[in-house]
Every structure is written in C-alpha cells, then in structure tokens.
C-alpha cells in the first residue's frame, strides 16, 4: 500500500490525473473503474484538460462505474448517469458503447442484472485501474458498513449516514433513493490496481481506519489492505488522523528510488 500525501485537493487531483493519464497512455485499451461523488471531480477536470490539449486519447478505453442509485431514471439530475455524462463523458472521446454504469431503473431480477454486470466486467478482461472515493463511514462504492468483504455487484440498502450526506441533493425526502446497485468489495478487489482519493477533515477518521485500522466489514475500505497494488492519494486534512505519516513519506521516497514504476 502506498500513501501519497499532498497539500490540498488540487494537488490530489493533479497527482491522480498524472497517474491515470500515464496508465491510459501505456495501455490505450485500458479498462477503467470510475467513481462519482465530489472527490473525483478535480481528477475528471484534469483529465478533460489533458484530452483537450491532445495529450490524452480515450478512444480505445472502456469504463465501468461503481454504482448507481436504485429508482432513478438515467436523466434524473442526481443519477450517476447524469453525473458522469456532465462531468466527464460528454467532454472526452470515450466511446459511448464502451461506457458501463449500473442501471438504476431495473425493477426486478436484480440478481440476474447484477450477475450480468459482473459478466461484462469479466468479458472486458477485468478492471485495470479502479478509482475510488470514500464515504465518511468508510464505504467504497455503496458498500456500506458490514458489507461482506467478498461481496459482488448487488442491490444494497443505503445507511442512514449516506442518506443524510446525499439528502440535500434531492428535492424531497421521498425522492432520495434508499437503495443502490453497487459493485461489491470482492469486485473492487479484483481490479489490478486501485487509486483511492480523499480530501478534507471529514474523511480523516475513515481514511485512518481504512489504512491503519483492523480489516473489518465495519469499514469497507479497510479491505483494501488485502490488495497488492493500492495507492491512497490524500490531502493533509484527510491524512490528519494517520499516526504513521512520517513513515509513509519515507516509503514514498524509497519507492521513487527503487520502484518508480509504481508511481507512474
Ligand atoms: C457516494 C459514492 C461513493 C463516494 C462517496 C463519497 O456514496 N457512492 O463512491 O466515494 O459518495 O462522496 P464524496 O466524494 O462526495 O465525499
């Protein structure tokens, strides 16, 4: 596990974009796992800027999004379909047919639908690089606390904390979804490489538990400790509660010298 600490959100976004851009350049047919939420917005803006300057090409890239609210039509302003379209897809040349986002309009046979999503990931060769944010309760995707660490794509009931965090985005309580379709923790752990981004003091407790706490289903992101190639890119505020910050800086310096490819 690598912990890359940056001054602020802008630096987190730039560093993440540098790594994603390098990965896309070295493998134009890359399969990306994409996340929503405020945190990856800066990363998407940086990638869009690189695309506009002609230094990045997504024409052979495939993407799979982590999750989608259940019950929202794709056109709903708060759907993750709309989010991805407005904040990334409509600005780059990633082919429409290569984009995959769980369908929140499914109304039955959820298990079959979710198994199909898993099968599409497999058919694409698996996810090469998965981008993650983290919820205040340590969730990744919508894998709320106590999600099985071996879980696959499925229907998941949202926690009270997650509903509270997203409630302000919806016009009324009744419009706020209470379930989502999300890749499972097992699905995420199958990715070849993972970048988790976090910014701000509100994420400090979750980040510390994910990196330094015990592996537990109570903190879904702690499962990332079992992954061989995960990089946390976090700002000083999100790193606030980590006890081993000096050691992570030392590890990073040694990585630059001995295995710089891990940072490209
Ligand atoms: C939602 C998403 C997660 C995201 C989290 C944090 O729950 N399903 O993928 O990581 O929100 O969002 P933000 O980055 O806005 O704090």
mmCIF file of C-alpha atoms and ligand atoms in Angstrom:
data_model
loop_
_atom_site.group_PDB
_atom_site.id
_atom_site.type_symbol
_atom_site.label_atom_id
_atom_site.label_comp_id
_atom_site.label_asym_id
_atom_site.label_seq_id
_atom_site.Cartn_x
_atom_site.Cartn_y
_atom_site.Cartn_z
ATOM 1 C CA UNK A 1 0.000 0.000 0.000
ATOM 2 C CA UNK A 2 1.255 3.460 -0.883
ATOM 3 C CA UNK A 3 0.060 6.587 0.885
ATOM 4 C CA UNK A 4 0.728 9.730 -1.141
ATOM 5 C CA UNK A 5 0.055 12.866 0.898
ATOM 6 C CA UNK A 6 -0.491 16.133 -0.935
ATOM 7 C CA UNK A 7 -1.064 19.659 0.319
ATOM 8 C CA UNK A 8 -4.599 20.144 -0.856
ATOM 9 C CA UNK A 9 -7.417 18.954 -3.054
ATOM 10 C CA UNK A 10 -5.956 20.478 -6.200
ATOM 11 C CA UNK A 11 -2.676 18.625 -5.717
ATOM 12 C CA UNK A 12 -4.562 15.374 -5.023
ATOM 13 C CA UNK A 13 -6.489 15.811 -8.281
ATOM 14 C CA UNK A 14 -3.336 16.592 -10.276
ATOM 15 C CA UNK A 15 -1.428 13.625 -8.885
ATOM 16 C CA UNK A 16 -4.335 11.276 -9.551
ATOM 17 C CA UNK A 17 -4.684 12.639 -13.095
ATOM 18 C CA UNK A 18 -0.968 12.188 -13.706
ATOM 19 C CA UNK A 19 -1.238 8.504 -12.707
ATOM 20 C CA UNK A 20 -4.444 7.837 -14.648
ATOM 21 C CA UNK A 21 -3.080 9.611 -17.739
ATOM 22 C CA UNK A 22 0.138 7.568 -17.580
ATOM 23 C CA UNK A 23 -1.891 4.362 -17.271
ATOM 24 C CA UNK A 24 -4.080 5.265 -20.280
ATOM 25 C CA UNK A 25 -1.027 6.191 -22.376
ATOM 26 C CA UNK A 26 0.782 2.957 -21.555
ATOM 27 C CA UNK A 27 -2.332 0.868 -22.274
ATOM 28 C CA UNK A 28 -4.800 2.691 -24.556
ATOM 29 C CA UNK A 29 -7.195 -0.263 -24.262
ATOM 30 C CA UNK A 30 -7.308 0.115 -20.513
ATOM 31 C CA UNK A 31 -10.447 -0.795 -18.563
ATOM 32 C CA UNK A 32 -11.091 1.941 -16.007
ATOM 33 C CA UNK A 33 -13.297 1.637 -12.936
ATOM 34 C CA UNK A 34 -14.857 5.040 -12.280
ATOM 35 C CA UNK A 35 -16.350 6.678 -9.218
ATOM 36 C CA UNK A 36 -18.793 9.506 -8.567
ATOM 37 C CA UNK A 37 -19.033 11.966 -5.668
ATOM 38 C CA UNK A 38 -17.350 15.335 -5.275
ATOM 39 C CA UNK A 39 -13.891 13.902 -4.727
ATOM 40 C CA UNK A 40 -13.057 12.706 -8.274
ATOM 41 C CA UNK A 41 -14.393 15.902 -9.900
ATOM 42 C CA UNK A 42 -10.966 17.538 -9.867
ATOM 43 C CA UNK A 43 -9.425 14.411 -11.395
ATOM 44 C CA UNK A 44 -12.027 14.419 -14.181
ATOM 45 C CA UNK A 45 -11.386 18.107 -14.861
ATOM 46 C CA UNK A 46 -7.655 17.468 -15.129
ATOM 47 C CA UNK A 47 -8.215 14.528 -17.490
ATOM 48 C CA UNK A 48 -10.566 16.615 -19.638
ATOM 49 C CA UNK A 49 -7.910 19.349 -19.821
ATOM 50 C CA UNK A 50 -5.278 16.801 -20.920
ATOM 51 C CA UNK A 51 -7.677 15.429 -23.537
ATOM 52 C CA UNK A 52 -8.318 18.946 -24.877
ATOM 53 C CA UNK A 53 -4.627 19.630 -25.301
ATOM 54 C CA UNK A 54 -4.418 16.443 -27.379
ATOM 55 C CA UNK A 55 -2.172 14.627 -24.920
ATOM 56 C CA UNK A 56 -4.722 12.008 -23.892
ATOM 57 C CA UNK A 57 -6.926 9.755 -26.002
ATOM 58 C CA UNK A 58 -9.767 7.635 -24.617
ATOM 59 C CA UNK A 59 -10.918 6.229 -27.974
ATOM 60 C CA UNK A 60 -9.916 2.680 -27.025
ATOM 61 C CA UNK A 61 -10.755 2.936 -23.325
ATOM 62 C CA UNK A 62 -13.556 1.038 -21.602
ATOM 63 C CA UNK A 63 -15.151 2.101 -18.322
ATOM 64 C CA UNK A 64 -17.261 0.563 -15.589
ATOM 65 C CA UNK A 65 -18.827 2.742 -12.934
ATOM 66 C CA UNK A 66 -19.011 1.548 -9.371
ATOM 67 C CA UNK A 67 -22.618 2.216 -8.581
ATOM 68 C CA UNK A 68 -25.960 3.885 -9.263
ATOM 69 C CA UNK A 69 -28.965 4.835 -7.144
ATOM 70 C CA UNK A 70 -31.909 2.493 -7.463
ATOM 71 C CA UNK A 71 -35.098 4.014 -8.839
ATOM 72 C CA UNK A 72 -33.644 6.992 -10.675
ATOM 73 C CA UNK A 73 -34.120 7.315 -14.423
ATOM 74 C CA UNK A 74 -30.851 7.942 -16.255
ATOM 75 C CA UNK A 75 -31.940 11.513 -16.971
ATOM 76 C CA UNK A 76 -32.536 12.386 -13.291
ATOM 77 C CA UNK A 77 -30.227 15.281 -12.323
ATOM 78 C CA UNK A 78 -28.832 13.283 -9.380
ATOM 79 C CA UNK A 79 -28.386 9.979 -11.180
ATOM 80 C CA UNK A 80 -24.812 8.827 -11.580
ATOM 81 C CA UNK A 81 -25.523 8.508 -15.301
ATOM 82 C CA UNK A 82 -26.137 12.264 -15.418
ATOM 83 C CA UNK A 83 -23.173 12.942 -13.131
ATOM 84 C CA UNK A 84 -20.756 11.011 -15.320
ATOM 85 C CA UNK A 85 -22.109 12.481 -18.507
ATOM 86 C CA UNK A 86 -21.942 16.076 -17.287
ATOM 87 C CA UNK A 87 -18.610 15.811 -15.515
ATOM 88 C CA UNK A 88 -16.624 13.529 -17.767
ATOM 89 C CA UNK A 89 -18.069 11.538 -20.654
ATOM 90 C CA UNK A 90 -19.537 14.442 -22.630
ATOM 91 C CA UNK A 91 -16.117 16.142 -22.596
ATOM 92 C CA UNK A 92 -13.878 13.289 -23.785
ATOM 93 C CA UNK A 93 -13.801 10.764 -26.620
ATOM 94 C CA UNK A 94 -14.515 7.619 -24.607
ATOM 95 C CA UNK A 95 -16.883 5.737 -26.955
ATOM 96 C CA UNK A 96 -20.478 5.516 -25.688
ATOM 97 C CA UNK A 97 -20.602 1.783 -26.342
ATOM 98 C CA UNK A 98 -17.590 1.283 -24.032
ATOM 99 C CA UNK A 99 -19.286 3.007 -21.060
ATOM 100 C CA UNK A 100 -20.950 0.857 -18.403
ATOM 101 C CA UNK A 101 -22.910 2.206 -15.437
ATOM 102 C CA UNK A 102 -25.241 0.056 -13.323
ATOM 103 C CA UNK A 103 -28.837 0.602 -14.370
ATOM 104 C CA UNK A 104 -30.856 2.091 -11.511
ATOM 105 C CA UNK A 105 -34.122 1.589 -13.396
ATOM 106 C CA UNK A 106 -34.041 -2.180 -13.010
ATOM 107 C CA UNK A 107 -37.231 -3.202 -11.202
ATOM 108 C CA UNK A 108 -36.905 -6.984 -10.868
ATOM 109 C CA UNK A 109 -34.477 -9.866 -11.276
ATOM 110 C CA UNK A 110 -31.837 -7.801 -9.531
ATOM 111 C CA UNK A 111 -29.580 -10.780 -9.032
ATOM 112 C CA UNK A 112 -29.579 -11.627 -12.731
ATOM 113 C CA UNK A 113 -28.944 -7.996 -13.655
ATOM 114 C CA UNK A 114 -26.015 -7.737 -11.220
ATOM 115 C CA UNK A 115 -24.557 -11.052 -12.388
ATOM 116 C CA UNK A 116 -24.716 -9.616 -15.923
ATOM 117 C CA UNK A 117 -22.757 -6.531 -14.813
ATOM 118 C CA UNK A 118 -20.101 -8.785 -13.313
ATOM 119 C CA UNK A 119 -20.030 -10.825 -16.534
ATOM 120 C CA UNK A 120 -19.493 -7.657 -18.607
ATOM 121 C CA UNK A 121 -16.510 -6.694 -16.457
ATOM 122 C CA UNK A 122 -15.074 -10.165 -16.939
ATOM 123 C CA UNK A 123 -15.739 -10.118 -20.682
ATOM 124 C CA UNK A 124 -13.838 -6.815 -20.926
ATOM 125 C CA UNK A 125 -10.828 -8.500 -19.327
ATOM 126 C CA UNK A 126 -11.346 -7.153 -15.795
ATOM 127 C CA UNK A 127 -10.725 -3.676 -14.428
ATOM 128 C CA UNK A 128 -7.146 -2.479 -14.846
ATOM 129 C CA UNK A 129 -7.381 0.672 -12.761
ATOM 130 C CA UNK A 130 -10.151 1.397 -10.265
ATOM 131 C CA UNK A 131 -10.723 4.937 -8.959
ATOM 132 C CA UNK A 132 -12.362 5.191 -5.540
ATOM 133 C CA UNK A 133 -13.594 7.857 -3.169
ATOM 134 C CA UNK A 134 -14.512 7.043 0.409
ATOM 135 C CA UNK A 135 -17.639 7.750 2.433
ATOM 136 C CA UNK A 136 -17.448 9.239 5.949
ATOM 137 C CA UNK A 137 -18.345 5.797 7.288
ATOM 138 C CA UNK A 138 -15.560 4.159 5.280
ATOM 139 C CA UNK A 139 -17.728 2.879 2.458
ATOM 140 C CA UNK A 140 -16.376 2.373 -1.054
ATOM 141 C CA UNK A 141 -18.859 2.337 -3.919
ATOM 142 C CA UNK A 142 -22.041 1.880 -1.900
ATOM 143 C CA UNK A 143 -20.616 -0.947 0.182
ATOM 144 C CA UNK A 144 -21.975 0.231 3.482
ATOM 145 C CA UNK A 145 -20.506 -0.915 6.822
ATOM 146 C CA UNK A 146 -20.959 -4.664 7.405
ATOM 147 C CA UNK A 147 -20.937 -5.409 3.664
ATOM 148 C CA UNK A 148 -19.277 -8.749 3.060
ATOM 149 C CA UNK A 149 -15.642 -8.301 2.135
ATOM 150 C CA UNK A 150 -16.274 -10.934 -0.574
ATOM 151 C CA UNK A 151 -19.404 -9.217 -1.938
ATOM 152 C CA UNK A 152 -20.076 -8.908 -5.662
ATOM 153 C CA UNK A 153 -22.263 -6.463 -7.597
ATOM 154 C CA UNK A 154 -25.662 -6.388 -5.909
ATOM 155 C CA UNK A 155 -28.542 -4.364 -4.584
ATOM 156 C CA UNK A 156 -27.564 -2.617 -1.358
ATOM 157 C CA UNK A 157 -29.629 -0.688 1.188
ATOM 158 C CA UNK A 158 -28.062 2.706 1.957
ATOM 159 C CA UNK A 159 -27.054 3.563 5.516
ATOM 160 C CA UNK A 160 -28.600 6.447 7.452
ATOM 161 C CA UNK A 161 -25.279 8.345 7.287
ATOM 162 C CA UNK A 162 -25.053 8.003 3.497
ATOM 163 C CA UNK A 163 -28.675 9.094 3.078
ATOM 164 C CA UNK A 164 -28.024 12.112 5.328
ATOM 165 C CA UNK A 165 -24.949 13.058 3.282
ATOM 166 C CA UNK A 166 -26.811 12.930 -0.046
ATOM 167 C CA UNK A 167 -30.237 14.134 1.124
ATOM 168 C CA UNK A 168 -29.576 17.821 0.341
ATOM 169 C CA UNK A 169 -29.117 16.974 -3.347
ATOM 170 C CA UNK A 170 -32.705 15.771 -3.683
ATOM 171 C CA UNK A 171 -35.853 17.893 -3.775
ATOM 172 C CA UNK A 172 -37.661 15.915 -1.075
ATOM 173 C CA UNK A 173 -37.164 13.030 1.344
ATOM 174 C CA UNK A 174 -39.365 10.811 -0.795
ATOM 175 C CA UNK A 175 -37.160 11.424 -3.837
ATOM 176 C CA UNK A 176 -33.994 10.348 -2.011
ATOM 177 C CA UNK A 177 -33.232 6.748 -3.004
ATOM 178 C CA UNK A 178 -32.730 4.321 -0.150
ATOM 179 C CA UNK A 179 -31.016 1.596 -2.178
ATOM 180 C CA UNK A 180 -28.344 1.381 -4.854
ATOM 181 C CA UNK A 181 -26.749 -1.125 -7.175
ATOM 182 C CA UNK A 182 -23.053 -1.295 -6.400
ATOM 183 C CA UNK A 183 -20.017 -3.325 -7.319
ATOM 184 C CA UNK A 184 -19.095 -5.445 -4.323
ATOM 185 C CA UNK A 185 -15.923 -5.291 -2.286
ATOM 186 C CA UNK A 186 -14.822 -8.548 -3.911
ATOM 187 C CA UNK A 187 -15.442 -6.964 -7.327
ATOM 188 C CA UNK A 188 -13.318 -3.950 -6.395
ATOM 189 C CA UNK A 189 -10.527 -6.124 -5.004
ATOM 190 C CA UNK A 190 -10.352 -7.978 -8.335
ATOM 191 C CA UNK A 191 -9.136 -4.756 -10.025
ATOM 192 C CA UNK A 192 -5.467 -4.898 -10.947
ATOM 193 C CA UNK A 193 -4.709 -1.508 -9.449
ATOM 194 C CA UNK A 194 -6.659 0.827 -7.168
ATOM 195 C CA UNK A 195 -6.372 4.570 -6.531
ATOM 196 C CA UNK A 196 -8.387 5.914 -3.603
ATOM 197 C CA UNK A 197 -8.719 9.693 -3.378
ATOM 198 C CA UNK A 198 -9.743 11.575 -0.259
ATOM 199 C CA UNK A 199 -9.800 15.210 0.720
ATOM 200 C CA UNK A 200 -10.839 17.152 3.794
ATOM 201 C CA UNK A 201 -11.031 16.662 7.545
ATOM 202 C CA UNK A 202 -14.453 14.999 7.297
ATOM 203 C CA UNK A 203 -12.725 11.995 5.716
ATOM 204 C CA UNK A 204 -9.810 11.808 8.192
ATOM 205 C CA UNK A 205 -11.370 9.225 10.526
ATOM 206 C CA UNK A 206 -12.446 6.940 7.678
ATOM 207 C CA UNK A 207 -9.035 7.214 5.990
ATOM 208 C CA UNK A 208 -7.194 6.374 9.227
ATOM 209 C CA UNK A 209 -9.406 3.338 9.847
ATOM 210 C CA UNK A 210 -9.002 2.188 6.242
ATOM 211 C CA UNK A 211 -5.195 2.429 6.284
ATOM 212 C CA UNK A 212 -4.244 1.733 9.902
ATOM 213 C CA UNK A 213 -7.261 0.043 11.441
ATOM 214 C CA UNK A 214 -8.077 -3.645 11.538
ATOM 215 C CA UNK A 215 -9.556 -5.243 8.439
ATOM 216 C CA UNK A 216 -13.238 -5.280 9.227
ATOM 217 C CA UNK A 217 -16.545 -5.270 7.409
ATOM 218 C CA UNK A 218 -17.441 -2.304 9.651
ATOM 219 C CA UNK A 219 -15.069 -0.212 7.498
ATOM 220 C CA UNK A 220 -15.382 -1.425 3.912
ATOM 221 C CA UNK A 221 -12.272 0.453 2.748
ATOM 222 C CA UNK A 222 -10.127 -1.491 5.240
ATOM 223 C CA UNK A 223 -10.472 -4.440 2.829
ATOM 224 C CA UNK A 224 -8.079 -2.560 0.541
ATOM 225 C CA UNK A 225 -5.272 -3.615 2.903
ATOM 226 C CA UNK A 226 -5.562 -7.040 1.254
ATOM 227 C CA UNK A 227 -4.937 -5.639 -2.234
ATOM 228 C CA UNK A 228 -1.369 -5.804 -3.585
ATOM 229 C CA UNK A 229 -1.456 -2.529 -5.551
ATOM 230 C CA UNK A 230 -3.446 0.196 -3.864
ATOM 231 C CA UNK A 231 -2.456 3.860 -3.639
ATOM 232 C CA UNK A 232 -4.177 6.353 -1.367
ATOM 233 C CA UNK A 233 -3.837 9.905 -2.678
ATOM 234 C CA UNK A 234 -4.991 12.169 0.116
ATOM 235 C CA UNK A 235 -4.565 15.754 1.217
ATOM 236 C CA UNK A 236 -3.147 16.884 4.579
ATOM 237 C CA UNK A 237 -6.624 17.282 6.059
ATOM 238 C CA UNK A 238 -7.691 13.765 5.110
ATOM 239 C CA UNK A 239 -4.340 12.458 6.441
ATOM 240 C CA UNK A 240 -4.855 14.247 9.770
ATOM 241 C CA UNK A 241 -5.637 11.173 11.881
ATOM 242 C CA UNK A 242 -2.949 8.877 10.469
ATOM 243 C CA UNK A 243 -0.325 8.026 13.079
ATOM 244 C CA UNK A 244 2.442 6.975 10.688
ATOM 245 C CA UNK A 245 2.640 9.942 8.322
ATOM 246 C CA UNK A 246 6.444 10.199 8.530
ATOM 247 C CA UNK A 247 6.796 6.548 7.632
ATOM 248 C CA UNK A 248 4.526 6.946 4.591
ATOM 249 C CA UNK A 249 6.703 9.844 3.388
ATOM 250 C CA UNK A 250 9.785 7.658 3.816
ATOM 251 C CA UNK A 251 8.130 4.789 1.911
ATOM 252 C CA UNK A 252 7.277 7.192 -0.891
ATOM 253 C CA UNK A 253 10.865 8.450 -1.143
ATOM 254 C CA UNK A 254 12.170 4.868 -1.262
ATOM 255 C CA UNK A 255 9.556 3.944 -3.871
ATOM 256 C CA UNK A 256 10.749 6.829 -6.062
ATOM 257 C CA UNK A 257 14.265 5.406 -5.901
ATOM 258 C CA UNK A 258 13.710 1.646 -6.054
ATOM 259 C CA UNK A 259 10.358 1.064 -7.807
ATOM 260 C CA UNK A 260 9.442 4.315 -9.577
ATOM 261 C CA UNK A 261 7.138 2.403 -11.942
ATOM 262 C CA UNK A 262 4.687 2.075 -9.027
ATOM 263 C CA UNK A 263 4.228 5.829 -9.153
ATOM 264 C CA UNK A 264 3.885 6.229 -12.900
HETATM 265 C C1 LIG B 1 -21.097 8.124 -2.556
HETATM 266 C C2 LIG B 1 -20.491 7.284 -3.669
HETATM 267 C C3 LIG B 1 -19.063 6.893 -3.340
HETATM 268 C C4 LIG B 1 -18.278 8.127 -2.909
HETATM 269 C C5 LIG B 1 -18.906 8.738 -1.679
HETATM 270 C C6 LIG B 1 -18.170 9.952 -1.171
HETATM 271 O O1 LIG B 1 -21.502 7.315 -1.511
HETATM 272 N N1 LIG B 1 -21.258 6.105 -3.910
HETATM 273 O O2 LIG B 1 -18.484 6.266 -4.471
HETATM 274 O O3 LIG B 1 -16.934 7.766 -2.665
HETATM 275 O O4 LIG B 1 -20.238 9.117 -2.032
HETATM 276 O O5 LIG B 1 -18.532 11.064 -1.906
HETATM 277 P P1 LIG B 1 -17.752 12.448 -1.875
HETATM 278 O O6 LIG B 1 -16.540 12.245 -2.708
HETATM 279 O O7 LIG B 1 -18.718 13.425 -2.464
HETATM 280 O O8 LIG B 1 -17.432 12.726 -0.447
#
